[in-house]
PDB file of C-alpha atoms in Angstrom:
ATOM      1  CA  MET Q   1     314.268  73.324  93.366  1.00  0.00           C
ATOM      2  CA  ALA Q   2     313.374  76.014  95.869  1.00  0.00           C
ATOM      3  CA  THR Q   3     316.924  77.493  95.320  1.00  0.00           C
ATOM      4  CA  GLU Q   4     316.260  78.161  91.662  1.00  0.00           C
ATOM      5  CA  LEU Q   5     312.877  79.817  92.074  1.00  0.00           C
ATOM      6  CA  THR Q   6     313.551  81.759  95.225  1.00  0.00           C
ATOM      7  CA  THR Q   7     315.587  84.924  94.121  1.00  0.00           C
ATOM      8  CA  PRO Q   8     316.137  88.393  95.717  1.00  0.00           C
ATOM      9  CA  GLU Q   9     314.846  90.059  92.675  1.00  0.00           C
ATOM     10  CA  ASP Q  10     311.302  88.985  93.403  1.00  0.00           C
ATOM     11  CA  PRO Q  11     310.432  91.213  96.299  1.00  0.00           C
ATOM     12  CA  VAL Q  12     312.638  93.885  94.916  1.00  0.00           C
ATOM     13  CA  LEU Q  13     310.323  93.989  91.858  1.00  0.00           C
ATOM     14  CA  VAL Q  14     307.367  94.611  94.115  1.00  0.00           C
ATOM     15  CA  ILE Q  15     309.099  97.405  96.014  1.00  0.00           C
ATOM     16  CA  GLY Q  16     310.441  99.014  92.941  1.00  0.00           C
ATOM     17  CA  ALA Q  17     307.048  98.855  91.124  1.00  0.00           C
ATOM     18  CA  VAL Q  18     305.311 100.576  94.103  1.00  0.00           C
ATOM     19  CA  ILE Q  19     307.921 103.286  94.311  1.00  0.00           C
ATOM     20  CA  ILE Q  20     308.096 103.977  90.604  1.00  0.00           C
ATOM     21  CA  SER Q  21     304.429 103.647  89.533  1.00  0.00           C
ATOM     22  CA  LYS Q  22     301.982 106.433  90.469  1.00  0.00           C
ATOM     23  CA  LYS Q  23     299.037 103.963  90.322  1.00  0.00           C
ATOM     24  CA  LEU Q  24     300.696 101.814  92.934  1.00  0.00           C
ATOM     25  CA  ARG Q  25     301.911 104.596  95.183  1.00  0.00           C
ATOM     26  CA  THR Q  26     299.064 104.410  97.649  1.00  0.00           C
ATOM     27  CA  THR Q  27     298.916 104.099 101.407  1.00  0.00           C
ATOM     28  CA  GLY Q  28     297.348 100.621 101.062  1.00  0.00           C
ATOM     29  CA  ASN Q  29     300.298  99.421  99.100  1.00  0.00           C
ATOM     30  CA  MET Q  30     302.658 100.383 101.964  1.00  0.00           C
ATOM     31  CA  PHE Q  31     301.670  97.105 103.495  1.00  0.00           C
ATOM     32  CA  ILE Q  32     302.660  95.442 100.194  1.00  0.00           C
ATOM     33  CA  VAL Q  33     306.085  96.980 100.530  1.00  0.00           C
ATOM     34  CA  ASN Q  34     306.335  95.974 104.123  1.00  0.00           C
ATOM     35  CA  LEU Q  35     305.501  92.390 103.193  1.00  0.00           C
ATOM     36  CA  ALA Q  36     308.070  92.450 100.397  1.00  0.00           C
ATOM     37  CA  ILE Q  37     310.663  93.696 102.878  1.00  0.00           C
ATOM     38  CA  ALA Q  38     309.948  90.654 105.133  1.00  0.00           C
ATOM     39  CA  ASP Q  39     310.153  88.441 102.029  1.00  0.00           C
ATOM     40  CA  PHE Q  40     313.460  89.990 100.955  1.00  0.00           C
ATOM     41  CA  ILE Q  41     314.868  89.323 104.484  1.00  0.00           C
ATOM     42  CA  VAL Q  42     313.884  85.637 104.240  1.00  0.00           C
ATOM     43  CA  ILE Q  43     315.331  85.231 100.830  1.00  0.00           C
ATOM     44  CA  LEU Q  44     318.579  87.258 101.352  1.00  0.00           C
ATOM     45  CA  ILE Q  45     319.515  86.234 104.942  1.00  0.00           C
ATOM     46  CA  VAL Q  46     317.495  83.275 106.244  1.00  0.00           C
ATOM     47  CA  GLU Q  47     317.620  81.033 103.132  1.00  0.00           C
ATOM     48  CA  PRO Q  48     321.431  81.276 102.408  1.00  0.00           C
ATOM     49  CA  PHE Q  49     322.110  80.261 106.143  1.00  0.00           C
ATOM     50  CA  ASN Q  50     319.698  77.403 105.826  1.00  0.00           C
ATOM     51  CA  TYR Q  51     321.535  76.183 102.790  1.00  0.00           C
ATOM     52  CA  ILE Q  52     324.783  76.359 104.674  1.00  0.00           C
ATOM     53  CA  GLY Q  53     323.239  74.079 107.390  1.00  0.00           C
ATOM     54  CA  ILE Q  54     321.911  71.663 104.839  1.00  0.00           C
ATOM     55  CA  ILE Q  55     325.330  71.425 103.078  1.00  0.00           C
ATOM     56  CA  ASN Q  56     327.789  71.640 105.950  1.00  0.00           C
ATOM     57  CA  GLY Q  57     325.684  70.567 108.919  1.00  0.00           C
ATOM     58  CA  ALA Q  58     325.789  72.241 112.423  1.00  0.00           C
ATOM     59  CA  GLY Q  59     329.581  72.871 112.548  1.00  0.00           C
ATOM     60  CA  ALA Q  60     329.559  76.522 111.671  1.00  0.00           C
ATOM     61  CA  TYR Q  61     326.771  77.337 114.237  1.00  0.00           C
ATOM     62  CA  ILE Q  62     328.421  75.210 116.993  1.00  0.00           C
ATOM     63  CA  GLU Q  63     331.527  77.383 116.752  1.00  0.00           C
ATOM     64  CA  ASN Q  64     329.456  80.663 116.391  1.00  0.00           C
ATOM     65  CA  VAL Q  65     326.390  80.224 118.709  1.00  0.00           C
ATOM     66  CA  TRP Q  66     325.686  83.987 118.295  1.00  0.00           C
ATOM     67  CA  LEU Q  67     325.255  83.531 114.536  1.00  0.00           C
ATOM     68  CA  CYS Q  68     322.547  80.840 115.083  1.00  0.00           C
ATOM     69  CA  HIS Q  69     320.713  83.207 117.498  1.00  0.00           C
ATOM     70  CA  MET Q  70     320.869  86.111 114.993  1.00  0.00           C
ATOM     71  CA  VAL Q  71     319.536  83.913 112.114  1.00  0.00           C
ATOM     72  CA  SER Q  72     316.764  82.500 114.360  1.00  0.00           C
ATOM     73  CA  ILE Q  73     315.595  85.993 115.475  1.00  0.00           C
ATOM     74  CA  ILE Q  74     315.539  87.241 111.965  1.00  0.00           C
ATOM     75  CA  CYS Q  75     313.783  84.099 110.784  1.00  0.00           C
ATOM     76  CA  VAL Q  76     311.017  84.202 113.368  1.00  0.00           C
ATOM     77  CA  MET Q  77     310.433  87.941 113.006  1.00  0.00           C
ATOM     78  CA  ALA Q  78     310.325  88.019 109.200  1.00  0.00           C
ATOM     79  CA  CYS Q  79     307.925  85.021 109.032  1.00  0.00           C
ATOM     80  CA  VAL Q  80     305.656  86.409 111.683  1.00  0.00           C
ATOM     81  CA  CYS Q  81     305.691  89.824 110.136  1.00  0.00           C
ATOM     82  CA  SER Q  82     304.628  88.367 106.753  1.00  0.00           C
ATOM     83  CA  MET Q  83     301.533  86.928 108.250  1.00  0.00           C
ATOM     84  CA  MET Q  84     300.800  90.166 110.239  1.00  0.00           C
ATOM     85  CA  ASN Q  85     301.092  92.207 106.992  1.00  0.00           C
ATOM     86  CA  LEU Q  86     298.663  89.808 105.336  1.00  0.00           C
ATOM     87  CA  ALA Q  87     296.172  90.488 108.091  1.00  0.00           C
ATOM     88  CA  ALA Q  88     296.870  94.236 107.858  1.00  0.00           C
ATOM     89  CA  ILE Q  89     296.230  94.141 104.079  1.00  0.00           C
ATOM     90  CA  ALA Q  90     292.912  92.342 104.571  1.00  0.00           C
ATOM     91  CA  VAL Q  91     291.806  94.995 107.112  1.00  0.00           C
ATOM     92  CA  ASN Q  92     292.884  97.734 104.729  1.00  0.00           C
ATOM     93  CA  ARG Q  93     290.902  96.288 101.875  1.00  0.00           C
ATOM     94  CA  TYR Q  94     287.853  95.750 104.084  1.00  0.00           C
ATOM     95  CA  ILE Q  95     287.844  99.409 105.187  1.00  0.00           C
ATOM     96  CA  MET Q  96     288.580 100.569 101.656  1.00  0.00           C
ATOM     97  CA  ILE Q  97     285.694  98.611 100.104  1.00  0.00           C
ATOM     98  CA  ASN Q  98     283.156  98.391 103.001  1.00  0.00           C
ATOM     99  CA  LYS Q  99     283.824 101.572 105.020  1.00  0.00           C
ATOM    100  CA  PHE Q 100     285.159 103.955 102.362  1.00  0.00           C
ATOM    101  CA  GLN Q 101     284.027 106.970 104.157  1.00  0.00           C
ATOM    102  CA  LEU Q 102     286.506 106.016 107.083  1.00  0.00           C
ATOM    103  CA  TYR Q 103     289.416 105.107 104.850  1.00  0.00           C
ATOM    104  CA  LYS Q 104     291.071 108.453 104.476  1.00  0.00           C
ATOM    105  CA  ARG Q 105     290.962 109.173 108.146  1.00  0.00           C
ATOM    106  CA  VAL Q 106     292.197 105.774 109.145  1.00  0.00           C
ATOM    107  CA  PHE Q 107     295.005 105.205 106.591  1.00  0.00           C
ATOM    108  CA  THR Q 108     296.747 108.516 106.266  1.00  0.00           C
ATOM    109  CA  LYS Q 109     300.312 108.273 105.152  1.00  0.00           C
ATOM    110  CA  ARG Q 110     301.641 108.994 108.712  1.00  0.00           C
ATOM    111  CA  LYS Q 111     299.363 106.501 110.372  1.00  0.00           C
ATOM    112  CA  THR Q 112     300.093 103.846 107.706  1.00  0.00           C
ATOM    113  CA  ILE Q 113     303.848 104.132 108.219  1.00  0.00           C
ATOM    114  CA  LEU Q 114     303.312 103.845 111.956  1.00  0.00           C
ATOM    115  CA  MET Q 115     301.114 100.756 111.512  1.00  0.00           C
ATOM    116  CA  CYS Q 116     303.828  99.054 109.289  1.00  0.00           C
ATOM    117  CA  THR Q 117     306.549  99.859 111.938  1.00  0.00           C
ATOM    118  CA  SER Q 118     304.152  98.465 114.625  1.00  0.00           C
ATOM    119  CA  LEU Q 119     303.927  95.127 112.840  1.00  0.00           C
ATOM    120  CA  TRP Q 120     307.651  94.654 113.168  1.00  0.00           C
ATOM    121  CA  PHE Q 121     307.477  95.584 116.865  1.00  0.00           C
ATOM    122  CA  ILE Q 122     304.680  92.989 117.414  1.00  0.00           C
ATOM    123  CA  ALA Q 123     306.812  90.377 115.610  1.00  0.00           C
ATOM    124  CA  LEU Q 124     309.684  91.219 118.003  1.00  0.00           C
ATOM    125  CA  LEU Q 125     307.397  90.846 121.038  1.00  0.00           C
ATOM    126  CA  ILE Q 126     306.279  87.383 119.760  1.00  0.00           C
ATOM    127  CA  GLU Q 127     310.008  86.467 119.300  1.00  0.00           C
ATOM    128  CA  LEU Q 128     311.128  87.824 122.671  1.00  0.00           C
ATOM    129  CA  PRO Q 129     310.093  84.732 124.752  1.00  0.00           C
ATOM    130  CA  ASN Q 130     312.997  82.840 122.914  1.00  0.00           C
ATOM    131  CA  LEU Q 131     315.472  85.253 124.574  1.00  0.00           C
ATOM    132  CA  THR Q 132     313.867  85.146 128.123  1.00  0.00           C
ATOM    133  CA  GLY Q 133     313.781  81.418 128.755  1.00  0.00           C
ATOM    134  CA  TRP Q 134     310.197  80.440 127.762  1.00  0.00           C
ATOM    135  CA  GLY Q 135     311.273  79.302 124.278  1.00  0.00           C
ATOM    136  CA  GLY Q 136     314.690  79.133 122.807  1.00  0.00           C
ATOM    137  CA  HIS Q 137     316.888  79.106 119.731  1.00  0.00           C
ATOM    138  CA  THR Q 138     318.574  76.042 118.218  1.00  0.00           C
ATOM    139  CA  PHE Q 139     320.090  74.418 115.201  1.00  0.00           C
ATOM    140  CA  ASP Q 140     317.302  72.088 114.278  1.00  0.00           C
ATOM    141  CA  LEU Q 141     318.772  68.643 113.362  1.00  0.00           C
ATOM    142  CA  LYS Q 142     315.636  68.002 111.263  1.00  0.00           C
ATOM    143  CA  THR Q 143     315.321  71.171 109.149  1.00  0.00           C
ATOM    144  CA  LEU Q 144     319.170  71.721 109.287  1.00  0.00           C
ATOM    145  CA  GLY Q 145     318.665  75.387 109.952  1.00  0.00           C
ATOM    146  CA  CYS Q 146     318.546  77.844 112.839  1.00  0.00           C
ATOM    147  CA  SER Q 147     315.134  78.769 114.269  1.00  0.00           C
ATOM    148  CA  PHE Q 148     313.131  78.635 117.493  1.00  0.00           C
ATOM    149  CA  ASP Q 149     313.451  75.407 119.363  1.00  0.00           C
ATOM    150  CA  ARG Q 150     310.253  73.607 118.508  1.00  0.00           C
ATOM    151  CA  LEU Q 151     310.769  70.934 121.197  1.00  0.00           C
ATOM    152  CA  ILE Q 152     311.865  72.875 124.251  1.00  0.00           C
ATOM    153  CA  SER Q 153     308.396  74.357 125.084  1.00  0.00           C
ATOM    154  CA  LEU Q 154     304.963  73.191 123.844  1.00  0.00           C
ATOM    155  CA  SER Q 155     303.291  76.111 125.499  1.00  0.00           C
ATOM    156  CA  TYR Q 156     305.484  78.608 123.498  1.00  0.00           C
ATOM    157  CA  THR Q 157     304.916  76.699 120.207  1.00  0.00           C
ATOM    158  CA  ILE Q 158     301.154  76.961 120.874  1.00  0.00           C
ATOM    159  CA  PHE Q 159     301.582  80.687 121.667  1.00  0.00           C
ATOM    160  CA  LEU Q 160     303.644  81.207 118.544  1.00  0.00           C
ATOM    161  CA  SER Q 161     301.150  79.431 116.265  1.00  0.00           C
ATOM    162  CA  VAL Q 162     298.051  81.193 117.722  1.00  0.00           C
ATOM    163  CA  THR Q 163     299.487  84.746 117.706  1.00  0.00           C
ATOM    164  CA  ALA Q 164     301.435  84.527 114.488  1.00  0.00           C
ATOM    165  CA  LEU Q 165     299.058  82.308 112.434  1.00  0.00           C
ATOM    166  CA  TYR Q 166     295.670  81.506 113.837  1.00  0.00           C
ATOM    167  CA  ILE Q 167     294.570  85.074 115.069  1.00  0.00           C
ATOM    168  CA  PRO Q 168     295.706  86.699 111.800  1.00  0.00           C
ATOM    169  CA  LEU Q 169     294.045  83.865 109.955  1.00  0.00           C
ATOM    170  CA  LEU Q 170     290.736  84.511 111.674  1.00  0.00           C
ATOM    171  CA  LEU Q 171     291.004  88.163 111.072  1.00  0.00           C
ATOM    172  CA  ILE Q 172     291.834  87.705 107.285  1.00  0.00           C
ATOM    173  CA  LEU Q 173     288.802  85.294 106.918  1.00  0.00           C
ATOM    174  CA  ILE Q 174     286.408  87.684 108.644  1.00  0.00           C
ATOM    175  CA  CYS Q 175     287.516  90.595 106.523  1.00  0.00           C
ATOM    176  CA  TYR Q 176     287.302  88.723 103.121  1.00  0.00           C
ATOM    177  CA  VAL Q 177     283.959  87.237 103.950  1.00  0.00           C
ATOM    178  CA  LYS Q 178     282.588  90.705 104.813  1.00  0.00           C
ATOM    179  CA  ILE Q 179     284.064  91.991 101.553  1.00  0.00           C
ATOM    180  CA  TYR Q 180     282.400  89.185  99.601  1.00  0.00           C
ATOM    181  CA  LEU Q 181     279.102  89.739 101.202  1.00  0.00           C
ATOM    182  CA  TYR Q 182     279.337  93.510 100.607  1.00  0.00           C
ATOM    183  CA  VAL Q 183     280.270  93.106  96.961  1.00  0.00           C
ATOM    184  CA  ARG Q 184     277.451  90.703  96.309  1.00  0.00           C
ATOM    185  CA  ARG Q 185     274.910  92.998  97.939  1.00  0.00           C
ATOM    186  CA  SER Q 186     276.296  96.050  96.007  1.00  0.00           C
ATOM    187  CA  ARG Q 187     276.058  94.182  92.695  1.00  0.00           C
ATOM    188  CA  ARG Q 188     272.320  93.365  93.409  1.00  0.00           C
ATOM    189  CA  GLN Q 189     271.772  97.089  94.231  1.00  0.00           C
ATOM    190  CA  ILE Q 190     273.484  98.249  91.052  1.00  0.00           C
ATOM    191  CA  ALA Q 191     271.550  95.794  88.907  1.00  0.00           C
ATOM    192  CA  MET Q 192     268.339  97.318  90.303  1.00  0.00           C
ATOM    193  CA  SER Q 193     269.441 100.901  89.745  1.00  0.00           C
ATOM    194  CA  ASN Q 194     270.873 102.794  86.752  1.00  0.00           C
ATOM    195  CA  LYS Q 195     272.004 105.778  88.764  1.00  0.00           C
ATOM    196  CA  CYS Q 196     275.513 104.417  89.537  1.00  0.00           C
ATOM    197  CA  LYS Q 197     278.129 106.494  87.647  1.00  0.00           C
ATOM    198  CA  GLU Q 198     280.499 104.422  85.433  1.00  0.00           C
ATOM    199  CA  ARG Q 199     283.619 105.870  86.930  1.00  0.00           C
ATOM    200  CA  ASN Q 200     282.667 104.870  90.453  1.00  0.00           C
ATOM    201  CA  LYS Q 201     281.798 101.399  89.234  1.00  0.00           C
ATOM    202  CA  LYS Q 202     285.193 101.081  87.631  1.00  0.00           C
ATOM    203  CA  CYS Q 203     287.036 102.292  90.747  1.00  0.00           C
ATOM    204  CA  ARG Q 204     285.096  99.805  92.976  1.00  0.00           C
ATOM    205  CA  LYS Q 205     285.814  97.011  90.527  1.00  0.00           C
ATOM    206  CA  ASP Q 206     289.493  97.754  90.617  1.00  0.00           C
ATOM    207  CA  GLU Q 207     289.508  97.554  94.500  1.00  0.00           C
ATOM    208  CA  VAL Q 208     287.583  94.273  94.436  1.00  0.00           C
ATOM    209  CA  ARG Q 209     290.104  92.776  91.947  1.00  0.00           C
ATOM    210  CA  LEU Q 210     292.949  93.994  94.217  1.00  0.00           C
ATOM    211  CA  ALA Q 211     291.307  92.381  97.218  1.00  0.00           C
ATOM    212  CA  ARG Q 212     290.967  89.252  95.205  1.00  0.00           C
ATOM    213  CA  THR Q 213     294.687  89.363  94.504  1.00  0.00           C
ATOM    214  CA  PHE Q 214     295.551  89.827  98.221  1.00  0.00           C
ATOM    215  CA  PHE Q 215     293.226  86.873  99.017  1.00  0.00           C
ATOM    216  CA  ILE Q 216     295.141  84.594  96.589  1.00  0.00           C
ATOM    217  CA  VAL Q 217     298.436  85.671  98.147  1.00  0.00           C
ATOM    218  CA  PHE Q 218     296.985  84.830 101.536  1.00  0.00           C
ATOM    219  CA  ILE Q 219     295.806  81.375 100.355  1.00  0.00           C
ATOM    220  CA  SER Q 220     299.316  80.722  98.992  1.00  0.00           C
ATOM    221  CA  PHE Q 221     300.857  81.663 102.367  1.00  0.00           C
ATOM    222  CA  LEU Q 222     298.449  79.241 104.138  1.00  0.00           C
ATOM    223  CA  ILE Q 223     299.176  76.419 101.733  1.00  0.00           C
ATOM    224  CA  CYS Q 224     302.975  76.923 101.962  1.00  0.00           C
ATOM    225  CA  TRP Q 225     303.249  77.208 105.754  1.00  0.00           C
ATOM    226  CA  THR Q 226     300.433  74.846 107.022  1.00  0.00           C
ATOM    227  CA  PRO Q 227     302.508  71.606 106.469  1.00  0.00           C
ATOM    228  CA  TYR Q 228     305.439  72.883 108.628  1.00  0.00           C
ATOM    229  CA  ASP Q 229     303.058  74.225 111.208  1.00  0.00           C
ATOM    230  CA  LEU Q 230     301.331  70.906 111.543  1.00  0.00           C
ATOM    231  CA  THR Q 231     304.617  69.082 112.192  1.00  0.00           C
ATOM    232  CA  LEU Q 232     305.089  71.240 115.218  1.00  0.00           C
ATOM    233  CA  PHE Q 233     302.157  69.564 116.904  1.00  0.00           C
ATOM    234  CA  PHE Q 234     301.941  66.077 115.216  1.00  0.00           C
ATOM    235  CA  ASP Q 235     305.514  65.076 115.726  1.00  0.00           C
ATOM    236  CA  ARG Q 236     306.335  66.002 119.295  1.00  0.00           C
ATOM    237  CA  SER Q 237     308.289  62.877 119.631  1.00  0.00           C
ATOM    238  CA  ASP Q 238     310.451  64.069 116.682  1.00  0.00           C
ATOM    239  CA  LYS Q 239     310.273  60.769 114.712  1.00  0.00           C
ATOM    240  CA  TRP Q 240     309.351  62.134 111.270  1.00  0.00           C
ATOM    241  CA  PRO Q 241     312.266  61.916 108.799  1.00  0.00           C
ATOM    242  CA  SER Q 242     314.570  64.891 108.260  1.00  0.00           C
ATOM    243  CA  TRP Q 243     313.848  65.185 104.451  1.00  0.00           C
ATOM    244  CA  LEU Q 244     310.180  65.878 105.231  1.00  0.00           C
ATOM    245  CA  TYR Q 245     311.019  68.710 107.556  1.00  0.00           C
ATOM    246  CA  ILE Q 246     313.493  70.231 104.991  1.00  0.00           C
ATOM    247  CA  LEU Q 247     310.832  69.982 102.338  1.00  0.00           C
ATOM    248  CA  PHE Q 248     308.164  71.679 104.478  1.00  0.00           C
ATOM    249  CA  MET Q 249     310.609  74.400 105.463  1.00  0.00           C
ATOM    250  CA  GLN Q 250     311.688  75.128 101.982  1.00  0.00           C
ATOM    251  CA  VAL Q 251     308.192  75.136 100.769  1.00  0.00           C
ATOM    252  CA  GLY Q 252     307.321  77.703 103.515  1.00  0.00           C
ATOM    253  CA  HIS Q 253     310.312  79.889 102.575  1.00  0.00           C
ATOM    254  CA  PHE Q 254     309.503  79.580  98.932  1.00  0.00           C
ATOM    255  CA  ASN Q 255     306.353  81.665  99.706  1.00  0.00           C
ATOM    256  CA  SER Q 256     308.547  84.669 100.007  1.00  0.00           C
ATOM    257  CA  SER Q 257     309.239  84.686  96.283  1.00  0.00           C
ATOM    258  CA  LEU Q 258     305.801  83.540  95.309  1.00  0.00           C
ATOM    259  CA  ASN Q 259     304.049  86.738  96.352  1.00  0.00           C
ATOM    260  CA  SER Q 260     305.509  88.924  93.662  1.00  0.00           C
ATOM    261  CA  ILE Q 261     304.743  86.390  90.958  1.00  0.00           C
ATOM    262  CA  LEU Q 262     301.154  86.275  92.115  1.00  0.00           C
ATOM    263  CA  TYR Q 263     300.837  90.033  92.019  1.00  0.00           C
ATOM    264  CA  GLY Q 264     302.042  90.040  88.396  1.00  0.00           C
ATOM    265  CA  PHE Q 265     299.738  87.211  87.330  1.00  0.00           C
ATOM    266  CA  THR Q 266     296.576  88.499  89.013  1.00  0.00           C
ATOM    267  CA  ASN Q 267     296.855  92.363  88.920  1.00  0.00           C
ATOM    268  CA  ARG Q 268     297.278  94.472  85.685  1.00  0.00           C
ATOM    269  CA  HIS Q 269     298.773  97.523  87.636  1.00  0.00           C
ATOM    270  CA  PHE Q 270     301.469  95.428  89.199  1.00  0.00           C
ATOM    271  CA  ARG Q 271     302.415  94.069  85.731  1.00  0.00           C
ATOM    272  CA  GLU Q 272     302.722  97.521  84.355  1.00  0.00           C
ATOM    273  CA  GLY Q 273     304.710  98.567  87.458  1.00  0.00           C
ATOM    274  CA  TYR Q 274     307.143  95.732  87.029  1.00  0.00           C
ATOM    275  CA  LYS Q 275     307.680  96.618  83.321  1.00  0.00           C
ATOM    276  CA  LEU Q 276     308.078 100.178  84.207  1.00  0.00           C
ATOM    277  CA  PHE Q 277     310.723  99.416  86.890  1.00  0.00           C
ATOM    278  CA  LEU Q 278     312.574  97.037  84.649  1.00  0.00           C
ATOM    279  CA  SER Q 279     312.581  99.561  81.896  1.00  0.00           C
ATOM    280  CA  LYS Q 280     314.760 101.853  84.047  1.00  0.00           C
ATOM    281  CA  PHE Q 281     317.559  99.304  84.437  1.00  0.00           C
ATOM    282  CA  ILE Q 282     317.514  96.910  81.427  1.00  0.00           C
ATOM    283  CA  PRO Q 283     318.743  98.379  78.172  1.00  0.00           C
ATOM    284  CA  GLY Q 284     316.130  98.089  75.398  1.00  0.00           C
ATOM    285  CA  PHE Q 285     313.379  97.037  77.748  1.00  0.00           C
ATOM    286  CA  HIS Q 286     311.936 100.570  77.698  1.00  0.00           C
ATOM    287  CA  THR Q 287     311.279 100.401  73.938  1.00  0.00           C
ATOM    288  CA  VAL Q 288     309.555  97.020  74.273  1.00  0.00           C
ATOM    289  CA  PHE Q 289     307.477  98.373  77.221  1.00  0.00           C
ATOM    290  CA  ILE Q 290     306.294 101.498  75.200  1.00  0.00           C
ATOM    291  CA  ALA Q 291     305.453  99.473  72.129  1.00  0.00           C
ATOM    292  CA  GLU Q 292     303.487  96.866  74.202  1.00  0.00           C
ATOM    293  CA  HIS Q 293     301.730  99.719  76.121  1.00  0.00           C
ATOM    294  CA  GLN Q 294     300.760 101.428  72.973  1.00  0.00           C
ATOM    295  CA  LYS Q 295     299.453  98.176  71.455  1.00  0.00           C
ATOM    296  CA  SER Q 296     297.385  97.497  74.609  1.00  0.00           C
ATOM    297  CA  SER Q 297     296.038 101.014  74.592  1.00  0.00           C
ATOM    298  CA  GLN Q 298     294.961 100.779  70.802  1.00  0.00           C
ATOM    299  CA  ILE Q 299     293.259  97.414  71.495  1.00  0.00           C
ATOM    300  CA  THR Q 300     291.386  98.986  74.526  1.00  0.00           C
ATOM    301  CA  SER Q 301     290.280 102.024  72.435  1.00  0.00           C
ATOM    302  CA  GLU Q 302     289.116  99.831  69.569  1.00  0.00           C
ATOM    303  CA  THR Q 303     287.189  97.615  71.945  1.00  0.00           C
ATOM    304  CA  SER Q 304     285.497 100.728  73.566  1.00  0.00           C
ATOM    305  CA  LEU Q 305     284.674 102.115  70.075  1.00  0.00           C
ATOM    306  CA  SER Q 306     283.158  98.823  69.006  1.00  0.00           C
ATOM    307  CA  ARG Q 307     281.059  98.758  72.161  1.00  0.00           C
ATOM    308  CA  SER Q 308     279.689 102.240  71.653  1.00  0.00           C
ATOM    309  CA  GLU Q 309     278.865 101.471  67.947  1.00  0.00           C
ATOM    310  CA  ASP Q 310     277.032  98.308  69.193  1.00  0.00           C
ATOM    311  CA  GLN Q 311     275.089 100.411  71.587  1.00  0.00           C
ATOM    312  CA  LYS Q 312     274.121 102.912  68.884  1.00  0.00           C
ATOM    313  CA  LEU Q 313     272.927 100.030  66.635  1.00  0.00           C
TER     314      LEU Q 313
END
């Protein structure tokens, strides 16, 4: 099931949309591209090697131990970097909405690129103990894939969960709670005052909608990866059945293709970016996109005209 739904094209759509659409080409969306790169690595590299393990067993990795180490390093780094990017997105949205006067100073193009690169470096540091003897890599006989050795060191398992999941989780929750409180307070102030300009209200609403989209993406990550994370602590005796481990791992990796779907369903700018990107490569799609865009614009203008007439009446 996960094989059919998880395709390399999903994160490519996100990257292509951000590159090709002027509305999406912002410093904040650099973190989205960084997240999509991590997703793409999981889908293109980690998942195929997992399926090889599920189909053929440990044979190929026993003969090529270096291959199992390589897949394990890539797997841990990509999954850790995904969570780090979600935390970075939450901080970015918090500063954009709550501390707008600081945003352009904090998230310049150069600084944001450095931040995105730093997230991969942090992921490498979290993976590094597996190469120095604290943790380790192995072909997991339960998940039938190469990853960190979940049984070799409980202390490293705790370290990995705390640094790669719980600390980013706490940071994300704090940011989104603060965004929610700020938006609620702002709406009350707007309701009491008529001095707010319509354009500023629309821009702020767009930012809030985008923050909501990213929060939904975060919740999906949590739902997909929590079951596997719980097995690391509640099955230290390694007695749970293999099919359950495989299921939890596949659900976790499925999250890598789910993000782009969520962007499309919850954010109009990403939907338009996907269509614009696809129109460059699929014959005939450009004509359909233009026709649909003109129809949407006509409906919007008619709605605006109707509202203005109602206001006159």
